[in-house]
Amino acid sequence: MIQKRQMIAAAAGVLLGYGIWAAAQNFGGTADGGAGNTGYGRMADAGGGAGAAGNTGAGASGGLGADGTGGADGSGLAGAGQSASGGMDSSSQSEAPELNEQELAAVQRLAAAVKSGDKERIASELLADGDTLSWLYYETFGEERYRYDGTEFRTDLAGEGMVLTGAASVFYGSFGENGPEGRCTALQAVELEKPRYDYSEGIWKDGRMDGAGVSGYRYYQGPPQGEAEEIRREGRFVRGKMEGTITYRNTGSDGVTATYTMEVKEGVTQPDDRWIQGPEEGVYHLEADDNPAYAYALTEEEMKQPRWVNLLVWDVEE
């Protein structure tokens, strides 16, 4: 990390300061990447690129097990066996396309990773079985979304489980008819120079983050040169945009962490007297709460942009 007097110039032309946004399959850069806000050294947002996405923690309650009771692991996946729905055979309600052996094996590996709650393991499975899962989603499913309840894919989204939303992206937890509902996690894996997962976890309503939540990314085998190892934004979301007092934490490649507390309204930074204009014209700095050697920097234009939003969206038209 570089000390205060050694500042990195802000990059230009990146949408909302979140790295290169590639619309297809939600492969948007996340966590203040690329165009990054100027800062004092590597604590300036360094991530981005044609990035991936995600948020942690599956549902607090598991799906229905064979005896109709909630699972204890909180993974949101049902246990093996039929769900307790008046004795009806659950398979009679399923109309999802049939999977071949290779697809089924990949899904079972991913489901086991989701059940473990280990994001690195989930990302690793998404990348390892990328070709198979891509074929499953785009060809077998025809880009339709089905909920995997622990034993099979179902057309009925409402319930606990996991839903593939692309070649390397998955939502898991609780779902309603319109998408994630209640506690749910979105996770997307990508490998450019180094493997990374992006995530968005917390409370969702009608397919959008709406309540307490966390969003960020992590390079789990070390970051590329010049990029942060981990970015984390935590606070309250309202229809996908952060609101009120939020906490932003940046962990550099050297393992040093800087934490910033700031006010946000509809995803837009609300500067107060803690923001100080730096030596560069039109650039403002916020000193880290826990490390005065580092500061977070935004230009006047970036101050006006809705940069504190969830990028791992359920609906691409959101």
GROMACS .gro file of C-alpha atoms in nm:
model
  318
    1MET     CA    1   0.000   0.000   0.000
    2ILE     CA    2   0.108   0.354  -0.068
    3GLN     CA    3   0.090   0.621   0.199
    4LYS     CA    4  -0.127   0.932   0.181
    5ARG     CA    5   0.102   1.156  -0.018
    6GLN     CA    6   0.139   0.905  -0.297
    7MET     CA    7  -0.191   0.905  -0.479
    8ILE     CA    8  -0.302   0.710  -0.782
    9ALA     CA    9  -0.487   0.908  -1.048
   10ALA     CA   10  -0.850   0.819  -1.102
   11ALA     CA   11  -0.926   0.622  -1.414
   12ALA     CA   12  -1.199   0.751  -1.644
   13GLY     CA   13  -1.490   0.615  -1.841
   14VAL     CA   14  -1.601   0.324  -1.622
   15LEU     CA   15  -1.973   0.296  -1.565
   16LEU     CA   16  -2.061   0.393  -1.210
   17GLY     CA   17  -1.705   0.320  -1.102
   18TYR     CA   18  -1.777  -0.052  -1.093
   19GLY     CA   19  -1.542  -0.181  -1.359
   20ILE     CA   20  -1.639  -0.276  -1.712
   21TRP     CA   21  -2.006  -0.366  -1.720
   22ALA     CA   22  -2.071  -0.652  -1.959
   23ALA     CA   23  -2.446  -0.694  -1.970
   24ALA     CA   24  -2.456  -1.052  -2.091
   25GLN     CA   25  -2.521  -1.308  -1.821
   26ASN     CA   26  -2.480  -1.049  -1.547
   27PHE     CA   27  -2.104  -1.050  -1.595
   28GLY     CA   28  -2.068  -0.699  -1.458
   29GLY     CA   29  -1.759  -0.590  -1.276
   30THR     CA   30  -1.827  -0.539  -0.909
   31ALA     CA   31  -1.714  -0.368  -0.599
   32ASP     CA   32  -1.584  -0.037  -0.719
   33GLY     CA   33  -1.347  -0.179  -0.972
   34GLY     CA   34  -1.141  -0.038  -1.244
   35ALA     CA   35  -1.232   0.333  -1.274
   36GLY     CA   36  -1.184   0.313  -0.937
   37ASN     CA   37  -1.187   0.598  -0.709
   38THR     CA   38  -0.862   0.764  -0.655
   39GLY     CA   39  -0.725   0.689  -0.317
   40TYR     CA   40  -0.405   0.668  -0.130
   41GLY     CA   41  -0.238   0.371  -0.288
   42ARG     CA   42  -0.387   0.026  -0.329
   43MET     CA   43  -0.671   0.096  -0.093
   44ALA     CA   44  -0.830   0.271  -0.389
   45ASP     CA   45  -1.091   0.039  -0.538
   46ALA     CA   46  -0.892  -0.194  -0.757
   47GLY     CA   47  -1.116  -0.482  -0.885
   48GLY     CA   48  -1.341  -0.468  -1.183
   49GLY     CA   49  -1.269  -0.580  -1.532
   50ALA     CA   50  -1.518  -0.814  -1.694
   51GLY     CA   51  -1.583  -0.929  -1.344
   52ALA     CA   52  -1.818  -1.160  -1.170
   53ALA     CA   53  -2.047  -1.119  -0.875
   54GLY     CA   54  -2.199  -1.246  -0.544
   55ASN     CA   55  -2.312  -1.209  -0.162
   56THR     CA   56  -2.274  -1.453   0.124
   57GLY     CA   57  -2.476  -1.678   0.345
   58ALA     CA   58  -2.756  -1.903   0.244
   59GLY     CA   59  -3.094  -1.909   0.406
   60ALA     CA   60  -3.115  -1.943   0.778
   61SER     CA   61  -3.346  -2.236   0.741
   62GLY     CA   62  -3.293  -2.532   0.516
   63GLY     CA   63  -3.549  -2.679   0.279
   64LEU     CA   64  -3.784  -2.964   0.357
   65GLY     CA   65  -3.615  -3.292   0.431
   66ALA     CA   66  -3.761  -3.632   0.370
   67ASP     CA   67  -3.962  -3.609   0.692
   68GLY     CA   68  -4.093  -3.261   0.615
   69THR     CA   69  -3.878  -3.086   0.873
   70GLY     CA   70  -3.649  -2.792   0.800
   71GLY     CA   71  -3.287  -2.865   0.718
   72ALA     CA   72  -3.037  -2.756   0.981
   73ASP     CA   73  -2.752  -2.645   0.760
   74GLY     CA   74  -2.912  -2.323   0.638
   75SER     CA   75  -2.812  -2.396   0.283
   76GLY     CA   76  -3.161  -2.353   0.150
   77LEU     CA   77  -3.146  -2.694  -0.016
   78ALA     CA   78  -3.400  -2.954   0.074
   79GLY     CA   79  -3.289  -3.288   0.208
   80ALA     CA   80  -3.324  -3.600   0.001
   81GLY     CA   81  -3.665  -3.751  -0.040
   82GLN     CA   82  -4.012  -3.606  -0.105
   83SER     CA   83  -4.136  -3.286   0.047
   84ALA     CA   84  -4.422  -3.300   0.293
   85SER     CA   85  -4.707  -3.158   0.086
   86GLY     CA   86  -5.009  -3.360   0.179
   87GLY     CA   87  -4.846  -3.684   0.073
   88MET     CA   88  -4.834  -3.579  -0.293
   89ASP     CA   89  -4.543  -3.708  -0.496
   90SER     CA   90  -4.334  -3.397  -0.561
   91SER     CA   91  -4.201  -3.534  -0.888
   92SER     CA   92  -4.550  -3.513  -1.038
   93GLN     CA   93  -4.528  -3.132  -1.022
   94SER     CA   94  -4.193  -3.107  -1.199
   95GLU     CA   95  -4.172  -3.029  -1.570
   96ALA     CA   96  -3.807  -2.927  -1.600
   97PRO     CA   97  -3.604  -3.077  -1.888
   98GLU     CA   98  -3.426  -3.402  -1.817
   99LEU     CA   99  -3.054  -3.381  -1.745
  100ASN     CA  100  -2.790  -3.613  -1.886
  101GLU     CA  101  -2.544  -3.789  -1.656
  102GLN     CA  102  -2.272  -3.527  -1.695
  103GLU     CA  103  -2.511  -3.240  -1.622
  104LEU     CA  104  -2.658  -3.419  -1.322
  105ALA     CA  105  -2.314  -3.490  -1.175
  106ALA     CA  106  -2.214  -3.123  -1.214
  107VAL     CA  107  -2.537  -3.008  -1.047
  108GLN     CA  108  -2.486  -3.248  -0.757
  109ARG     CA  109  -2.132  -3.122  -0.702
  110LEU     CA  110  -2.252  -2.763  -0.706
  111ALA     CA  111  -2.540  -2.843  -0.471
  112ALA     CA  112  -2.298  -3.003  -0.224
  113ALA     CA  113  -2.080  -2.689  -0.238
  114VAL     CA  114  -2.385  -2.467  -0.179
  115LYS     CA  115  -2.489  -2.683   0.113
  116SER     CA  116  -2.144  -2.636   0.268
  117GLY     CA  117  -2.185  -2.258   0.262
  118ASP     CA  118  -1.822  -2.218   0.149
  119LYS     CA  119  -1.817  -1.948  -0.121
  120GLU     CA  120  -1.471  -2.040  -0.242
  121ARG     CA  121  -1.583  -2.398  -0.292
  122ILE     CA  122  -1.897  -2.283  -0.475
  123ALA     CA  123  -1.692  -2.060  -0.705
  124SER     CA  124  -1.444  -2.340  -0.770
  125GLU     CA  125  -1.723  -2.577  -0.873
  126LEU     CA  126  -1.878  -2.314  -1.100
  127LEU     CA  127  -1.547  -2.266  -1.278
  128ALA     CA  128  -1.446  -2.634  -1.286
  129ASP     CA  129  -1.778  -2.741  -1.441
  130GLY     CA  130  -1.819  -2.422  -1.643
  131ASP     CA  131  -1.864  -2.587  -1.983
  132THR     CA  132  -2.120  -2.838  -1.855
  133LEU     CA  133  -2.317  -2.580  -1.656
  134SER     CA  134  -2.310  -2.342  -1.953
  135TRP     CA  135  -2.455  -2.611  -2.178
  136LEU     CA  136  -2.714  -2.696  -1.914
  137TYR     CA  137  -2.833  -2.338  -1.873
  138TYR     CA  138  -2.820  -2.217  -2.235
  139GLU     CA  139  -2.903  -2.535  -2.424
  140THR     CA  140  -3.085  -2.783  -2.199
  141PHE     CA  141  -3.277  -2.515  -2.010
  142GLY     CA  142  -3.292  -2.268  -2.298
  143GLU     CA  143  -3.204  -1.989  -2.049
  144GLU     CA  144  -3.515  -2.069  -1.846
  145ARG     CA  145  -3.475  -2.076  -1.467
  146TYR     CA  146  -3.562  -2.376  -1.257
  147ARG     CA  147  -3.527  -2.430  -0.884
  148TYR     CA  148  -3.320  -2.725  -0.768
  149ASP     CA  149  -3.474  -2.846  -0.442
  150GLY     CA  150  -3.200  -3.092  -0.349
  151THR     CA  151  -3.322  -3.381  -0.560
  152GLU     CA  152  -3.455  -3.233  -0.885
  153PHE     CA  153  -3.521  -2.914  -1.079
  154ARG     CA  154  -3.872  -2.774  -1.053
  155THR     CA  155  -4.065  -2.519  -1.257
  156ASP     CA  156  -4.214  -2.376  -0.940
  157LEU     CA  157  -3.964  -2.119  -0.814
  158ALA     CA  158  -4.131  -2.062  -0.478
  159GLY     CA  159  -3.946  -2.249  -0.203
  160GLU     CA  160  -3.592  -2.322  -0.086
  161GLY     CA  161  -3.313  -2.428  -0.318
  162MET     CA  162  -3.075  -2.298  -0.583
  163VAL     CA  163  -3.130  -2.149  -0.928
  164LEU     CA  164  -2.875  -2.125  -1.208
  165THR     CA  165  -2.880  -1.783  -1.375
  166GLY     CA  166  -2.587  -1.822  -1.613
  167ALA     CA  167  -2.281  -2.030  -1.694
  168ALA     CA  168  -2.105  -1.939  -1.369
  169SER     CA  169  -2.369  -1.774  -1.155
  170VAL     CA  170  -2.613  -1.914  -0.903
  171PHE     CA  171  -2.870  -1.788  -0.653
  172TYR     CA  172  -2.939  -1.999  -0.346
  173GLY     CA  173  -3.167  -1.966  -0.047
  174SER     CA  174  -3.532  -1.868  -0.037
  175PHE     CA  175  -3.742  -1.787  -0.346
  176GLY     CA  176  -4.087  -1.655  -0.424
  177GLU     CA  177  -4.275  -1.645  -0.753
  178ASN     CA  178  -4.084  -1.332  -0.862
  179GLY     CA  179  -3.735  -1.451  -0.766
  180PRO     CA  180  -3.535  -1.428  -0.441
  181GLU     CA  181  -3.762  -1.365  -0.143
  182GLY     CA  182  -3.634  -1.356   0.212
  183ARG     CA  183  -3.276  -1.460   0.282
  184CYS     CA  184  -3.087  -1.543  -0.035
  185THR     CA  185  -2.738  -1.527  -0.183
  186ALA     CA  186  -2.625  -1.454  -0.537
  187LEU     CA  187  -2.276  -1.569  -0.634
  188GLN     CA  188  -2.091  -1.545  -0.962
  189ALA     CA  189  -1.745  -1.677  -1.038
  190VAL     CA  190  -1.500  -1.550  -1.296
  191GLU     CA  191  -1.138  -1.619  -1.377
  192LEU     CA  192  -0.938  -1.354  -1.558
  193GLU     CA  193  -0.583  -1.338  -1.428
  194LYS     CA  194  -0.691  -1.496  -1.098
  195PRO     CA  195  -1.014  -1.669  -0.987
  196ARG     CA  196  -1.265  -1.450  -0.806
  197TYR     CA  197  -1.618  -1.467  -0.678
  198ASP     CA  198  -1.859  -1.175  -0.649
  199TYR     CA  199  -2.152  -1.205  -0.414
  200SER     CA  200  -2.464  -1.033  -0.282
  201GLU     CA  201  -2.632  -1.179   0.025
  202GLY     CA  202  -2.899  -1.069   0.260
  203ILE     CA  203  -3.271  -1.002   0.253
  204TRP     CA  204  -3.452  -0.988  -0.082
  205LYS     CA  205  -3.805  -0.887  -0.177
  206ASP     CA  206  -3.968  -0.938  -0.516
  207GLY     CA  207  -3.633  -1.035  -0.667
  208ARG     CA  208  -3.436  -0.734  -0.536
  209MET     CA  209  -3.214  -0.683  -0.236
  210ASP     CA  210  -3.436  -0.506   0.015
  211GLY     CA  211  -3.314  -0.509   0.374
  212ALA     CA  212  -2.988  -0.580   0.554
  213GLY     CA  213  -2.724  -0.712   0.319
  214VAL     CA  214  -2.361  -0.745   0.214
  215SER     CA  215  -2.211  -0.720  -0.132
  216GLY     CA  216  -1.858  -0.752  -0.259
  217TYR     CA  217  -1.594  -0.972  -0.414
  218ARG     CA  218  -1.289  -1.174  -0.320
  219TYR     CA  219  -0.989  -1.306  -0.510
  220TYR     CA  220  -0.945  -1.634  -0.328
  221GLN     CA  221  -0.606  -1.726  -0.471
  222GLY     CA  222  -0.451  -1.383  -0.440
  223PRO     CA  223  -0.537  -1.075  -0.650
  224PRO     CA  224  -0.380  -0.964  -0.978
  225GLN     CA  225  -0.114  -0.699  -0.940
  226GLY     CA  226  -0.254  -0.363  -0.836
  227GLU     CA  227  -0.597  -0.491  -0.733
  228ALA     CA  228  -0.759  -0.528  -0.394
  229GLU     CA  229  -0.789  -0.880  -0.260
  230GLU     CA  230  -1.133  -0.825  -0.113
  231ILE     CA  231  -1.405  -0.558  -0.121
  232ARG     CA  232  -1.706  -0.560   0.110
  233ARG     CA  233  -2.003  -0.322   0.136
  234GLU     CA  234  -2.249  -0.371   0.416
  235GLY     CA  235  -2.568  -0.189   0.511
  236ARG     CA  236  -2.933  -0.160   0.420
  237PHE     CA  237  -3.063  -0.199   0.066
  238VAL     CA  238  -3.388  -0.053  -0.064
  239ARG     CA  239  -3.494  -0.201  -0.399
  240GLY     CA  240  -3.135  -0.282  -0.486
  241LYS     CA  241  -2.977   0.049  -0.377
  242MET     CA  242  -2.797   0.110  -0.050
  243GLU     CA  243  -2.953   0.356   0.193
  244GLY     CA  244  -2.843   0.523   0.518
  245THR     CA  245  -2.519   0.452   0.699
  246ILE     CA  246  -2.304   0.194   0.521
  247THR     CA  247  -1.966   0.036   0.585
  248TYR     CA  248  -1.714  -0.012   0.308
  249ARG     CA  249  -1.406  -0.229   0.367
  250ASN     CA  250  -1.111  -0.274   0.136
  251THR     CA  251  -0.841  -0.536   0.192
  252GLY     CA  252  -0.528  -0.481  -0.016
  253SER     CA  253  -0.299  -0.741  -0.167
  254ASP     CA  254  -0.070  -0.693   0.134
  255GLY     CA  255  -0.350  -0.795   0.371
  256VAL     CA  256  -0.393  -0.446   0.519
  257THR     CA  257  -0.757  -0.347   0.565
  258ALA     CA  258  -0.914  -0.003   0.570
  259THR     CA  259  -1.275   0.054   0.675
  260TYR     CA  260  -1.489   0.354   0.586
  261THR     CA  261  -1.829   0.459   0.721
  262MET     CA  262  -2.034   0.692   0.504
  263GLU     CA  263  -2.387   0.811   0.438
  264VAL     CA  264  -2.570   0.706   0.122
  265LYS     CA  265  -2.908   0.793  -0.026
  266GLU     CA  266  -3.053   0.584  -0.310
  267GLY     CA  267  -2.705   0.451  -0.379
  268VAL     CA  268  -2.548   0.798  -0.403
  269THR     CA  269  -2.273   0.913  -0.164
  270GLN     CA  270  -2.382   1.191   0.073
  271PRO     CA  271  -2.066   1.385   0.169
  272ASP     CA  272  -2.035   1.542   0.514
  273ASP     CA  273  -1.764   1.745   0.686
  274ARG     CA  274  -1.539   1.437   0.709
  275TRP     CA  275  -1.481   1.454   0.333
  276ILE     CA  276  -1.185   1.682   0.266
  277GLN     CA  277  -1.077   1.820  -0.068
  278GLY     CA  278  -0.737   1.686  -0.162
  279PRO     CA  279  -0.453   1.849  -0.352
  280GLU     CA  280  -0.611   1.744  -0.682
  281GLU     CA  281  -0.885   1.975  -0.802
  282GLY     CA  282  -1.234   1.827  -0.768
  283VAL     CA  283  -1.126   1.518  -0.569
  284TYR     CA  284  -1.244   1.455  -0.213
  285HIS     CA  285  -1.099   1.216   0.044
  286LEU     CA  286  -1.250   1.029   0.338
  287GLU     CA  287  -1.005   0.906   0.600
  288ALA     CA  288  -1.034   0.541   0.701
  289ASP     CA  289  -1.200   0.477   1.038
  290ASP     CA  290  -0.936   0.228   1.145
  291ASN     CA  291  -0.626   0.333   0.955
  292PRO     CA  292  -0.548   0.707   0.918
  293ALA     CA  293  -0.269   0.629   0.671
  294TYR     CA  294  -0.534   0.553   0.407
  295ALA     CA  295  -0.822   0.740   0.255
  296TYR     CA  296  -1.105   0.677   0.010
  297ALA     CA  297  -1.128   0.923  -0.278
  298LEU     CA  298  -1.408   1.029  -0.510
  299THR     CA  299  -1.430   1.296  -0.776
  300GLU     CA  300  -1.717   1.546  -0.775
  301GLU     CA  301  -1.875   1.355  -1.063
  302GLU     CA  302  -1.844   1.021  -0.885
  303MET     CA  303  -2.012   1.177  -0.582
  304LYS     CA  304  -2.327   1.216  -0.794
  305GLN     CA  305  -2.336   0.861  -0.927
  306PRO     CA  306  -2.538   0.572  -0.775
  307ARG     CA  307  -2.230   0.359  -0.711
  308TRP     CA  308  -2.355   0.182  -0.396
  309VAL     CA  309  -2.592  -0.066  -0.556
  310ASN     CA  310  -2.633  -0.441  -0.594
  311LEU     CA  311  -2.487  -0.550  -0.927
  312LEU     CA  312  -2.585  -0.917  -0.902
  313VAL     CA  313  -2.941  -0.867  -1.011
  314TRP     CA  314  -3.204  -1.131  -1.064
  315ASP     CA  315  -3.377  -0.943  -1.346
  316VAL     CA  316  -3.148  -0.795  -1.613
  317GLU     CA  317  -3.404  -0.515  -1.664
  318GLU     CA  318  -3.380  -0.405  -1.301
   0.00000   0.00000   0.00000
